[in-house]
mmCIF file of C-alpha atoms in Angstrom:
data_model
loop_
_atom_site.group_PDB
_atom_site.id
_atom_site.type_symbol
_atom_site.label_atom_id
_atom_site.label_comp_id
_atom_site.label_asym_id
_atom_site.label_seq_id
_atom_site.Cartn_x
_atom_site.Cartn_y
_atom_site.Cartn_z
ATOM 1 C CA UNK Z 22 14.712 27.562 8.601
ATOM 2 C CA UNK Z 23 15.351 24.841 6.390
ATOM 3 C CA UNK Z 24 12.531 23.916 4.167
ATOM 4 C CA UNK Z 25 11.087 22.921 0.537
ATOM 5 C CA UNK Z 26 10.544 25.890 -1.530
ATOM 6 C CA UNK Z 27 7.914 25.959 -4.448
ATOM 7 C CA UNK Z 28 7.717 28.657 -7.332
ATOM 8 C CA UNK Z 29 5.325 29.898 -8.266
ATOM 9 C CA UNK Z 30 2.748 29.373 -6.097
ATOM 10 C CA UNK Z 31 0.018 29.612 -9.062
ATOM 11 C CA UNK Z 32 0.813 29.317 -12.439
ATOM 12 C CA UNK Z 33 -1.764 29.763 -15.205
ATOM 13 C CA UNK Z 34 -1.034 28.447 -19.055
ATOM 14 C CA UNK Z 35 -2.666 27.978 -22.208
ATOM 15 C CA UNK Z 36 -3.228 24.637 -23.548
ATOM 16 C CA UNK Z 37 0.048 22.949 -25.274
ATOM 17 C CA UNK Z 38 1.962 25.540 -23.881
ATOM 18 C CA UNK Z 39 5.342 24.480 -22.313
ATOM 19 C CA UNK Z 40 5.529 25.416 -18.444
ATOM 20 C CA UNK Z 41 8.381 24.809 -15.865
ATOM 21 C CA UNK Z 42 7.550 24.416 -12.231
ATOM 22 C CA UNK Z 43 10.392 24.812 -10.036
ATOM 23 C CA UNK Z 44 11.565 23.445 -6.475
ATOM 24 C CA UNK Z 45 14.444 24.193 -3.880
ATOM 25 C CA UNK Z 46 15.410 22.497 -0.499
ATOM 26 C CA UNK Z 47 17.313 23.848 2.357
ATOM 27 C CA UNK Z 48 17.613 20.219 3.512
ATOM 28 C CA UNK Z 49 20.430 18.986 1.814
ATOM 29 C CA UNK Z 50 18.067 15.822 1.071
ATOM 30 C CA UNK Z 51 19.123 12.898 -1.157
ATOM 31 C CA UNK Z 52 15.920 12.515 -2.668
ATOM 32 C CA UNK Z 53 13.123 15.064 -4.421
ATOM 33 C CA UNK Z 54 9.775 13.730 -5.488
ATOM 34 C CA UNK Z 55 7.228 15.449 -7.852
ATOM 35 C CA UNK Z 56 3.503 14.637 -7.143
ATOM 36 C CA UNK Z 57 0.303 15.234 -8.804
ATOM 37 C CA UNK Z 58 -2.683 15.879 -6.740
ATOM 38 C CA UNK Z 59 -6.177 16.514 -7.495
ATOM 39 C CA UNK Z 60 -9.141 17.636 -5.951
ATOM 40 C CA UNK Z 61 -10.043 15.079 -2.847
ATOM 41 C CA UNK Z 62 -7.767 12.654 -4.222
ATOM 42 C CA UNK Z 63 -4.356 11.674 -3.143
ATOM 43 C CA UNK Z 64 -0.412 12.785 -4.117
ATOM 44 C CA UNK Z 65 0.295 10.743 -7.349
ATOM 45 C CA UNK Z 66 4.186 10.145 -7.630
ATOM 46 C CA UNK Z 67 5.301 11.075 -10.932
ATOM 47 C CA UNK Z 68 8.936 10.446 -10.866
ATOM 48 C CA UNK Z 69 11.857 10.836 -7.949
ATOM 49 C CA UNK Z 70 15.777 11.763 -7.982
ATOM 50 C CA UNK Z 71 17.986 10.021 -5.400
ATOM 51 C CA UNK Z 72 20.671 12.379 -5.877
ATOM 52 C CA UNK Z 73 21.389 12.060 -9.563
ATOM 53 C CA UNK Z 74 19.671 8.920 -10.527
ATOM 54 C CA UNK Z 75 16.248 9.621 -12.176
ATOM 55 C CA UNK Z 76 13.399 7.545 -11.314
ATOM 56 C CA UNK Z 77 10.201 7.617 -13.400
ATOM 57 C CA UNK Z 78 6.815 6.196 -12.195
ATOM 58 C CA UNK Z 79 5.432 3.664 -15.127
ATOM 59 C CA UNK Z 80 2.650 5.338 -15.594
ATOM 60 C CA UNK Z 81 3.927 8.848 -15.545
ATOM 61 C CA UNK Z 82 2.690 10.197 -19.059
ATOM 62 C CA UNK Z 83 5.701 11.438 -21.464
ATOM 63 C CA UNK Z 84 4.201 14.720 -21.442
ATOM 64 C CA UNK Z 85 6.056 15.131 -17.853
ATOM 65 C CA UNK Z 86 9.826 15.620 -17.455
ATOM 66 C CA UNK Z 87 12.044 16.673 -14.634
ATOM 67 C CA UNK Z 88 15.936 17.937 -14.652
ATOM 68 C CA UNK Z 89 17.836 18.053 -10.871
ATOM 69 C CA UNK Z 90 20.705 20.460 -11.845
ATOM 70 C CA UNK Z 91 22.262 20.270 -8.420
ATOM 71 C CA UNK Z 92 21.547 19.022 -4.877
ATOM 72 C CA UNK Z 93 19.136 21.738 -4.164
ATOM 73 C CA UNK Z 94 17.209 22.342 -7.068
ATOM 74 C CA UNK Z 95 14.683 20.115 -8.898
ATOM 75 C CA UNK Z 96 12.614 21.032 -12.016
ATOM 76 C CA UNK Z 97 9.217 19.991 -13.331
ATOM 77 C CA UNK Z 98 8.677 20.329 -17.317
ATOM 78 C CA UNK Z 99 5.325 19.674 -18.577
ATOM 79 C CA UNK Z 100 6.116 19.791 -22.650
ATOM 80 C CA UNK Z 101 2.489 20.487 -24.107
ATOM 81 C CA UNK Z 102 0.077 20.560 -21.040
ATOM 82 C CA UNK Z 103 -3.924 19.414 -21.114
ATOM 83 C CA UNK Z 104 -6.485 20.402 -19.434
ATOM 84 C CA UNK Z 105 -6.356 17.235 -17.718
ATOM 85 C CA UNK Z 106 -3.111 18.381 -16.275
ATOM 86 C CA UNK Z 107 -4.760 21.114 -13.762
ATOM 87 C CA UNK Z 108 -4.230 19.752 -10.654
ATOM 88 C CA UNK Z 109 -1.529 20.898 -7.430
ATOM 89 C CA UNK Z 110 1.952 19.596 -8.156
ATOM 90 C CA UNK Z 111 3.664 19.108 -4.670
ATOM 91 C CA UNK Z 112 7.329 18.783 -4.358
ATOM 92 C CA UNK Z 113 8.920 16.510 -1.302
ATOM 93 C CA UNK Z 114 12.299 15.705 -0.080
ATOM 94 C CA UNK Z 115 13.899 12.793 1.947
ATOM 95 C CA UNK Z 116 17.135 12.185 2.859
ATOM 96 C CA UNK Z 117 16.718 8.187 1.912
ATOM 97 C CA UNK Z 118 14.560 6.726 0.091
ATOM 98 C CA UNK Z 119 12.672 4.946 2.534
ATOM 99 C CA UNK Z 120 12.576 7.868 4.908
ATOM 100 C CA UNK Z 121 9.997 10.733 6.092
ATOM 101 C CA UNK Z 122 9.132 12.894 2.976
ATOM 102 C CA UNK Z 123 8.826 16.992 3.436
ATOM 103 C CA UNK Z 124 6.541 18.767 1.601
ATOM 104 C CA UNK Z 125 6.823 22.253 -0.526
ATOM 105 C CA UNK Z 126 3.961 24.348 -0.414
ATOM 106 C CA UNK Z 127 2.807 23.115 -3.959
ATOM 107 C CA UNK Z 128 1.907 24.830 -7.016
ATOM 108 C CA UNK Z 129 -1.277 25.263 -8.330
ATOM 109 C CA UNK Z 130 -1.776 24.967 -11.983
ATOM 110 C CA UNK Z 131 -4.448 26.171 -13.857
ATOM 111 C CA UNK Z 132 -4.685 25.272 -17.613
ATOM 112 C CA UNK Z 133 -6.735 27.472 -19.835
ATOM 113 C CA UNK F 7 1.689 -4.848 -5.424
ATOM 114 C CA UNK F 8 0.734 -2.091 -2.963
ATOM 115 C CA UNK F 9 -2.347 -0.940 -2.087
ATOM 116 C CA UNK F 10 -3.771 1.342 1.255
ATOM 117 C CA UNK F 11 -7.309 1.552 2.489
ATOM 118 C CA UNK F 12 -8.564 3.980 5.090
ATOM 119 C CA UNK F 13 -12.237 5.638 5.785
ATOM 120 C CA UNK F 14 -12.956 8.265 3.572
ATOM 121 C CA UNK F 15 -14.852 10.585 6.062
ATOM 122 C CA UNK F 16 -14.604 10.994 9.808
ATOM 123 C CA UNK F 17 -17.112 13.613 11.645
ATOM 124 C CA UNK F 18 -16.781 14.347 15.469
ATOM 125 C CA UNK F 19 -16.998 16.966 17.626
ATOM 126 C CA UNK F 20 -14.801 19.712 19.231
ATOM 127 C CA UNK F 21 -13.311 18.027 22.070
ATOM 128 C CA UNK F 22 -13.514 14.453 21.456
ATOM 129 C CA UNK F 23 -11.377 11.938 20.440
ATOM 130 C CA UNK F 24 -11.130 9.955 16.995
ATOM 131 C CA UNK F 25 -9.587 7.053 15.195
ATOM 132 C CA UNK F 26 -8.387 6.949 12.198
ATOM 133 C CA UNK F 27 -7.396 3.611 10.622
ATOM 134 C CA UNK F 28 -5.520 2.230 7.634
ATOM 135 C CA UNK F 29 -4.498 -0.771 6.675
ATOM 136 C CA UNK F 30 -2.087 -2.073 3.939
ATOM 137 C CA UNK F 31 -0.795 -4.246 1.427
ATOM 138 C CA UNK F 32 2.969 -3.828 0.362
ATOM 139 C CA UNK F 33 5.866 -6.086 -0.730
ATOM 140 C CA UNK F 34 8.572 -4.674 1.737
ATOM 141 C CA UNK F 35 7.843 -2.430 4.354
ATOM 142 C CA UNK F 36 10.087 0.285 6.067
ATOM 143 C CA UNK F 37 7.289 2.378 8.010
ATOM 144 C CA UNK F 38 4.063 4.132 7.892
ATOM 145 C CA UNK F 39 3.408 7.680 7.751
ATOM 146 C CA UNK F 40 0.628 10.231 8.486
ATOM 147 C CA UNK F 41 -0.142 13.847 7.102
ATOM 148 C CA UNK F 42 -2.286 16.016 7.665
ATOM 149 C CA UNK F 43 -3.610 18.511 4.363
ATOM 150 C CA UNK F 44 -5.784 21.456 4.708
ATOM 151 C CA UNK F 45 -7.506 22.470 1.976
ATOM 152 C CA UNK F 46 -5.500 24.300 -0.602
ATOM 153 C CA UNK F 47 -2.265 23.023 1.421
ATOM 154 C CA UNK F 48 0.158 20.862 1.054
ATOM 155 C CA UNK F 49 0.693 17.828 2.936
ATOM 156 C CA UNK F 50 2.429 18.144 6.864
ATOM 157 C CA UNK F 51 4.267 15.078 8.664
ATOM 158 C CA UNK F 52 2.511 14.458 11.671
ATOM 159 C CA UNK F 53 3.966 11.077 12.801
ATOM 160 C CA UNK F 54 5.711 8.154 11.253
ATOM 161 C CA UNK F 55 5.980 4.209 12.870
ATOM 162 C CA UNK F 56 8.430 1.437 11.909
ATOM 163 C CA UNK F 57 8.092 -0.548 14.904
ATOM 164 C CA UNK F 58 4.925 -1.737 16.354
ATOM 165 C CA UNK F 59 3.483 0.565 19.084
ATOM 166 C CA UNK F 60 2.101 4.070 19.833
ATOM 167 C CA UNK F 61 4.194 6.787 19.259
ATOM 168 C CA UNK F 62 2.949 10.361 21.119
ATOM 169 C CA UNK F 63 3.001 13.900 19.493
ATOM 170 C CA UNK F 64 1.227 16.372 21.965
ATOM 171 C CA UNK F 65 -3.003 15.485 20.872
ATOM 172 C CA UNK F 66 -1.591 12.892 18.310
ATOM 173 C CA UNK F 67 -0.584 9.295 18.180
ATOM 174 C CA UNK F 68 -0.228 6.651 15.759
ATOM 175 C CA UNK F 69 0.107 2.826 16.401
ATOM 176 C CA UNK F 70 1.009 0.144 14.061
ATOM 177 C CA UNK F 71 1.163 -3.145 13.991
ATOM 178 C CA UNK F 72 2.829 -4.618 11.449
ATOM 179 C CA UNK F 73 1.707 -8.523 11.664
ATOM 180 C CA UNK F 74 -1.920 -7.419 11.074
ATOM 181 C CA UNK F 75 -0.728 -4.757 8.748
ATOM 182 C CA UNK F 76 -2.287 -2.051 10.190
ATOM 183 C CA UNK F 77 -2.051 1.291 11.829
ATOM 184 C CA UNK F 78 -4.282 4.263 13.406
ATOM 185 C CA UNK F 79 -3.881 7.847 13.857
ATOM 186 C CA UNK F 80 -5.580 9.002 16.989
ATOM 187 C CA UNK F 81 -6.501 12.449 17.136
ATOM 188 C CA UNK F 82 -7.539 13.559 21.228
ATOM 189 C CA UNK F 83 -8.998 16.897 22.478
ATOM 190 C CA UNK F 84 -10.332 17.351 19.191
ATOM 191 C CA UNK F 85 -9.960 21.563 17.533
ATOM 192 C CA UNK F 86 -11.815 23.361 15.004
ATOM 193 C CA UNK F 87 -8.798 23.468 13.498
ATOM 194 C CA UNK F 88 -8.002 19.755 12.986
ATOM 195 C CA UNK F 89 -10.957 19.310 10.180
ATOM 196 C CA UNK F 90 -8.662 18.613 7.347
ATOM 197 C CA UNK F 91 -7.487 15.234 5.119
ATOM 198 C CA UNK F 92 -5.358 13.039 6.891
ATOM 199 C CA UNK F 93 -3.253 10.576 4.628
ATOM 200 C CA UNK F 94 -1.790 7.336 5.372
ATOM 201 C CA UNK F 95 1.430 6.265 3.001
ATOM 202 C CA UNK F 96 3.233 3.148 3.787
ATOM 203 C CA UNK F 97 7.143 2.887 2.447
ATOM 204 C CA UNK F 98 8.561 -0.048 0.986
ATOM 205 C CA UNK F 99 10.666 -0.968 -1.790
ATOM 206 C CA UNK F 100 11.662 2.160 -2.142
ATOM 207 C CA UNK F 101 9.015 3.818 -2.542
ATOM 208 C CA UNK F 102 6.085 5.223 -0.831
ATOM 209 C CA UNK F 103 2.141 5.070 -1.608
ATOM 210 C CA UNK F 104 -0.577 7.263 -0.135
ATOM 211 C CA UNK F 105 -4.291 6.170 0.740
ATOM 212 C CA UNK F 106 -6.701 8.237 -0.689
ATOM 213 C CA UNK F 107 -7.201 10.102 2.508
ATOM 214 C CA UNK F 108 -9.467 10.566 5.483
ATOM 215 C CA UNK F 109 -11.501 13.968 5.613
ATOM 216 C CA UNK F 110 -11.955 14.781 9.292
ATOM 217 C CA UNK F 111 -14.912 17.217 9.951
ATOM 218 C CA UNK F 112 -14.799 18.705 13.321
ATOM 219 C CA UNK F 113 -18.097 20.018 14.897
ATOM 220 C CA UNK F 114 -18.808 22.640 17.474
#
């Protein structure tokens, strides 16, 4: 089936330690978000690819970086995370920008 | 700028049917979506508009209409099962924005 792939499911790191979350789509999509949720509140874009063109969200702290390698993959860096950086980070895919976005399964971050 | 407002809680009971609304601000509009997030999920398309009208899903639909800037998710034959957020996110510009979510409980 084709679908949006999220590893690892729940990742735990120390404070200011680097951690890469990682993403995959079966889609063959144009476009892969990265989100920030937390509790009870709503997906928070971070920053977008439409193919190779990177788009970051103003307000997107520096602290969060991405690389898109190829088509199917889509990485999130987070260089020295906070505590305040906890939260589910959900991956989506269109194929257009302006299109219906599909959801990974998210990873849960926990920072100690 | 864009901005989305919908109810923040909805309670009803098994069997029933509810509304959900939302209504939005946006410069440039393509369509509005709806997804549904259990708790510790991730969010799940349920239904998107870019024309005014109801558009049917099996127990959901979701109308818009875009002069009054406004849409609904309607939810029939309410289960146990639908208690869960529901999220409207209107696209435009490129870009699309999520409300803060509506958290259905469904009673017995």
């Amino acid at each position: 089936d084709a679908m949006v792939i999220q590893n690892p499911r729940y990742q735990v790191t120390q404070f200011g330690k680097p951690v890469t979350l990682s993403c995959s789509q079966t889609l063959n999509h144009n476009v892969m978000y990265w989100y920030q949720q937390k509790s009870s509140q709503a997906p928070k874009l971070l920053f977008h690819y439409y193919d190779k063109d990177f788009n970051n969200e103003a307000d997107t702290p520096d602290n969060f970086q991405s690389r898109r390698p190829n088509t199917s993959f889509c990485f999130l860096d987070i260089r020295s995370p906070g505590l305040g950086d906890a939260a589910m980070y959900l991956c989506a895919t269109s194929r257009a920008r302006e299109e219906t976005q599909y959801f990974g399964p998210g990873t849960r971050l926990l920072v100690l | 700028g864009q901005s989305l407002e919908q109810p923040s809680e909805v309670t009803a009971v098994e069997g029933a049917i509810v509304q959900i609304n939302c209504t939005y601000q946006t410069s440039g509009f393509y369509g509005l979506s709806w997804y549904q997030q259990h708790d510790g999920g991730a969010p799940t398309f349920l239904s998107y508009n870019a024309l005014d009208g109801l558009e049917e899903t099996g127990r959901f639909s979701s109308f818009l209409s875009r002069s009054d800037s406004y849409g609904y998710l309607l939810l029939q034959e309410l289960q146990m099962k639908d208690s869960a957020s529901y999220f409207c996110a209107v696209t435009g510009g490129f870009k699309t924005i999520f409300g803060a979510g509506t958290r259905l409980f469904v009673k017995a």
